Amino acid sequence: YQRRVRGQRHGMVHTRCSEIVALPSRSASPSSNLTVYRYHSRGEDDYGWGCVYRSAQTQLAALGEKVPTLDDLANIMGTGDVYRKFLTSGKESYRRKLWVEPHDVEAAIRKRWPKYETRLVLFSPGHREEEGEQVSRLSSTTGVRADYVLLKDVGSFRSVLDEHLRRTRVPVVIDNGTYSFAIAGIRHTNDDRDSLYYRILDPHYGMLFSSSGKRPFVAGSRKPYGQDGGKDSWKPASWVEKSFGEPAGSEWMMLLTSPAA
């Protein structure tokens, strides 16, 4: 759709947007009007490993589902035993063993919520295969293997996101192997694709908040992340498309979930 916004210097301009407004959820973020799950939501300790789980919770909330706890998700995805060992022992070594990928979330959705349609897409500009080919990825913690449709062109990447968001209004889970979040919108002004922004729902924002020096992170703290509004922000397209400035060999795994037609 299009909406009119007032520019600082040029009066009224048109801004073309694809946006999502998620449903409210007190259990996720009491001070926010968006359902964005993040580290320490519901008091669960997932600092350093739970970003894919949290992005999955955010996606399920947007679909209107009763959102499972971390324990529930871990059980569905096959990491439940490790999660319970982590809770009882507190050993840091278990954190990395709890890492999962978007195809683990897809397998969980197919198992628990089979009414939804899922699609796995890999954005990897430097990949040796041709765009449109199937590329296999294996989860080192769960052993789940899945095929992704390869995208190499940034225009194709943008088109896939834009079409999905316009059609479903469901956030996309995205992960580069170490950092996961959800993309919930696309915005560009006057059809200028060079000024494109993505709406990022980021479960890490508390970690970024603490690293800025504003407030130190304290494990077990009831409010270690500042204001919940930091979870929802617009980022320049390069923040995603260049994978934080990493070389072209970097990649993003994406899970697109939508209600069945």
Coordinates of C-alpha atoms in Angstrom, one line a residue, residues 5-257:
V5 CA 4.4 11.1 5.2
R6 CA 5.7 14.7 5.6
G7 CA 9.4 15.1 4.6
Q8 CA 11.6 17.4 6.6
R9 CA 12.5 19.5 3.6
H10 CA 10.3 18.6 0.7
G11 CA 6.7 18.7 2.1
M12 CA 4.5 15.7 1.4
V13 CA 6.1 12.7 -0.2
H14 CA 4.8 9.2 -1.0
T15 CA 6.2 6.2 0.9
R16 CA 5.5 2.7 -0.4
C17 CA 5.4 0.1 2.4
S18 CA 4.9 -3.5 3.2
E19 CA 4.4 -3.7 6.9
I20 CA 3.2 -6.0 9.6
V21 CA 1.6 -5.1 12.9
A22 CA 1.8 -8.2 15.1
L23 CA -0.7 -9.1 17.8
P24 CA -0.1 -7.9 21.4
S25 CA 1.1 -10.4 23.9
R26 CA 1.8 -9.6 27.5
S27 CA 3.9 -12.7 28.0
A28 CA 6.3 -11.6 25.3
S29 CA 6.8 -7.9 26.0
P30 CA 4.5 -6.2 28.5
S31 CA 5.6 -2.7 27.6
S32 CA 5.4 -3.1 23.8
N33 CA 2.4 -3.2 21.5
L34 CA 4.1 -5.8 19.3
T35 CA 4.6 -9.5 19.8
V36 CA 8.4 -9.8 19.5
Y37 CA 10.0 -12.5 21.6
R38 CA 13.6 -12.0 22.7
Y39 CA 16.2 -13.2 25.1
H40 CA 14.7 -13.7 28.5
S41 CA 11.1 -13.5 27.5
R42 CA 9.0 -15.2 30.1
G43 CA 12.1 -15.2 32.3
E44 CA 13.7 -18.1 30.4
D45 CA 17.5 -18.0 30.1
D46 CA 18.4 -18.3 26.5
Y47 CA 21.2 -15.7 26.3
G48 CA 23.6 -16.5 23.5
W49 CA 21.7 -19.4 21.9
G50 CA 17.9 -18.8 21.7
C51 CA 17.6 -16.4 18.8
V52 CA 16.1 -18.9 16.3
Y53 CA 13.7 -20.2 18.9
R54 CA 12.6 -16.6 19.7
S55 CA 12.1 -15.7 16.0
A56 CA 10.0 -18.9 15.7
Q57 CA 7.9 -17.7 18.6
T58 CA 7.5 -14.3 17.0
Q59 CA 6.4 -16.0 13.8
L60 CA 3.9 -18.3 15.5
A61 CA 2.4 -15.4 17.4
A62 CA 1.8 -13.5 14.2
L63 CA 0.0 -16.6 12.9
G64 CA -2.3 -16.5 15.9
E65 CA -1.0 -19.6 17.5
K66 CA -0.7 -20.3 21.3
V67 CA 3.0 -19.7 21.5
P68 CA 5.0 -22.6 22.9
T69 CA 7.6 -22.2 25.7
L70 CA 11.3 -22.7 25.0
D71 CA 11.0 -26.2 26.6
D72 CA 8.1 -27.0 24.3
L73 CA 10.0 -25.9 21.2
A74 CA 13.2 -27.7 22.3
N75 CA 11.2 -30.9 22.7
I76 CA 9.6 -30.6 19.3
M77 CA 13.0 -29.9 17.6
G78 CA 14.9 -32.6 19.4
T79 CA 17.0 -30.5 21.8
G80 CA 14.8 -31.0 24.9
D81 CA 17.3 -33.2 26.7
V82 CA 20.1 -30.8 26.2
Y83 CA 17.9 -27.9 27.3
R84 CA 17.0 -29.7 30.6
K85 CA 20.7 -30.5 31.2
F86 CA 21.5 -26.8 30.7
L87 CA 18.8 -25.8 33.2
T88 CA 19.9 -28.2 35.8
S89 CA 23.7 -27.8 35.4
G90 CA 24.0 -24.2 34.1
K91 CA 27.1 -25.3 32.1
E92 CA 28.0 -22.8 29.4
S93 CA 29.1 -25.7 27.1
Y94 CA 25.4 -26.6 26.6
R95 CA 24.5 -23.3 25.0
R96 CA 26.1 -24.0 21.6
K97 CA 24.6 -27.5 21.6
L98 CA 21.2 -25.8 21.7
W99 CA 21.7 -23.9 18.5
V100 CA 19.1 -24.7 15.8
E101 CA 18.5 -23.5 12.2
P102 CA 15.4 -22.3 10.3
H103 CA 14.9 -25.8 8.8
D104 CA 14.6 -27.2 12.4
V105 CA 11.8 -24.7 12.9
E106 CA 10.2 -25.8 9.6
A107 CA 10.4 -29.5 10.8
A108 CA 8.7 -28.5 14.1
I109 CA 5.9 -26.6 12.2
R110 CA 5.3 -29.6 10.0
K111 CA 5.1 -31.8 13.0
R112 CA 3.0 -29.7 15.4
W113 CA 1.2 -27.2 13.1
P114 CA 0.8 -29.1 9.7
K115 CA -1.9 -26.8 8.5
Y116 CA 0.7 -24.1 7.5
E117 CA 2.6 -24.0 4.3
T118 CA 6.4 -23.6 4.6
R119 CA 9.1 -22.6 2.2
L120 CA 12.9 -22.6 2.8
V121 CA 15.0 -20.0 0.8
L122 CA 18.8 -19.5 0.9
F123 CA 20.2 -16.1 -0.1
S124 CA 23.8 -16.6 -0.9
P125 CA 25.2 -14.2 -3.6
G126 CA 28.6 -16.0 -3.8
H127 CA 27.3 -19.6 -4.0
R128 CA 28.7 -21.7 -6.8
E129 CA 25.3 -23.2 -7.9
E130 CA 22.8 -21.4 -10.1
E131 CA 19.9 -19.4 -8.8
G132 CA 16.8 -21.6 -8.3
E133 CA 18.8 -24.8 -7.6
Q134 CA 18.1 -26.8 -4.4
V135 CA 20.9 -26.5 -1.8
S136 CA 21.0 -28.8 1.2
R137 CA 21.8 -27.7 4.7
L138 CA 22.4 -29.9 7.8
S139 CA 21.8 -28.9 11.4
S140 CA 24.8 -30.0 13.4
T141 CA 22.8 -30.2 16.7
T142 CA 19.6 -32.0 15.6
G143 CA 20.8 -33.9 12.5
V144 CA 17.9 -32.4 10.5
R145 CA 18.7 -31.9 6.8
A146 CA 16.6 -29.9 4.4
D147 CA 16.8 -28.4 0.9
Y148 CA 16.6 -24.6 0.4
V149 CA 15.8 -22.8 -2.9
L150 CA 18.9 -20.7 -3.8
L151 CA 18.7 -17.0 -4.4
K152 CA 21.8 -15.2 -5.6
D153 CA 20.5 -11.9 -7.0
V154 CA 19.5 -9.2 -4.4
G155 CA 16.5 -8.3 -6.6
S156 CA 15.2 -11.8 -6.3
F157 CA 15.8 -11.7 -2.5
R158 CA 13.8 -8.5 -2.2
S159 CA 11.0 -9.8 -4.4
V160 CA 10.5 -13.0 -2.4
L161 CA 10.3 -11.0 0.8
D162 CA 8.0 -8.4 -0.6
E163 CA 5.6 -10.9 -2.1
H164 CA 5.4 -13.0 1.1
L165 CA 4.9 -10.0 3.4
R166 CA 2.2 -8.4 1.2
R167 CA 0.3 -11.7 0.8
T168 CA 0.6 -13.1 4.3
R169 CA 1.6 -10.4 6.8
V170 CA 3.7 -13.1 8.6
P171 CA 7.3 -12.3 9.6
V172 CA 10.1 -14.3 7.9
V173 CA 12.6 -16.1 10.1
I174 CA 16.1 -15.4 8.9
D175 CA 19.4 -16.8 10.1
N176 CA 23.1 -16.7 9.0
G177 CA 24.3 -19.5 11.2
T178 CA 25.1 -17.3 14.2
Y179 CA 22.5 -14.5 14.2
S180 CA 18.7 -14.9 13.7
F181 CA 15.8 -12.4 13.7
A182 CA 12.5 -11.9 11.9
I183 CA 11.9 -9.6 8.9
A184 CA 8.4 -8.0 9.3
G185 CA 8.4 -5.2 6.7
I186 CA 9.9 -3.5 3.7
R187 CA 9.9 0.2 3.1
H188 CA 11.2 2.4 0.3
T189 CA 10.5 6.0 -0.7
N190 CA 9.3 7.0 -4.2
D191 CA 10.2 3.6 -5.6
D192 CA 13.9 4.3 -4.9
R193 CA 15.3 0.9 -4.2
D194 CA 18.5 2.4 -3.1
S195 CA 16.8 3.8 0.0
L196 CA 15.1 0.5 1.0
Y197 CA 14.7 -0.5 4.7
Y198 CA 13.7 -3.7 6.4
R199 CA 11.7 -3.9 9.5
I200 CA 13.7 -6.0 11.9
L201 CA 12.2 -7.9 14.9
D202 CA 15.4 -8.7 16.8
P203 CA 15.7 -11.0 19.8
H204 CA 19.3 -9.9 20.4
Y205 CA 18.5 -6.2 21.0
G206 CA 19.3 -6.5 24.7
M207 CA 22.8 -7.8 23.9
L208 CA 23.3 -4.9 21.5
F209 CA 21.9 -2.6 24.2
S210 CA 24.4 -3.7 26.8
S211 CA 27.3 -3.7 24.4
S212 CA 26.6 0.0 23.7
G213 CA 27.6 0.7 27.3
K214 CA 24.2 2.0 28.4
R215 CA 23.6 -0.8 30.8
P216 CA 25.5 -4.0 31.5
F217 CA 23.9 -7.3 31.0
V218 CA 23.4 -9.3 34.2
A219 CA 22.4 -13.0 33.8
G220 CA 19.2 -13.7 35.8
S221 CA 18.2 -10.0 36.0
R222 CA 14.5 -9.4 35.7
K223 CA 14.9 -6.5 33.3
P224 CA 18.4 -6.7 31.7
Y225 CA 17.4 -5.2 28.3
G226 CA 16.1 -1.7 28.8
Q227 CA 12.9 -0.7 27.0
D228 CA 11.2 -3.4 24.9
G229 CA 10.7 -1.0 22.0
G230 CA 14.3 -1.7 21.0
K231 CA 13.3 -5.0 19.6
D232 CA 11.4 -3.4 16.6
S233 CA 13.4 -1.2 14.3
W234 CA 13.9 -0.3 10.7
K235 CA 17.4 -1.1 9.3
P236 CA 19.0 -0.1 6.0
A237 CA 18.8 -2.9 3.4
S238 CA 22.6 -3.3 3.5
W239 CA 22.4 -4.4 7.2
V240 CA 20.7 -7.6 6.0
E241 CA 21.8 -8.0 2.4
K242 CA 25.5 -7.7 3.2
S243 CA 25.2 -9.8 6.3
F244 CA 26.7 -7.2 8.6
G245 CA 29.3 -6.3 6.0
E246 CA 30.7 -9.8 5.6
P247 CA 32.0 -11.0 2.2
A248 CA 29.9 -12.3 -0.5
G249 CA 30.4 -15.9 0.7
S250 CA 28.0 -15.3 3.6
E251 CA 24.5 -16.5 3.4
W252 CA 21.0 -16.2 5.0
M253 CA 18.7 -19.1 5.6
M254 CA 15.1 -18.1 5.6
L255 CA 11.8 -19.7 6.6
L256 CA 8.6 -18.4 5.1
T257 CA 5.4 -19.7 6.7

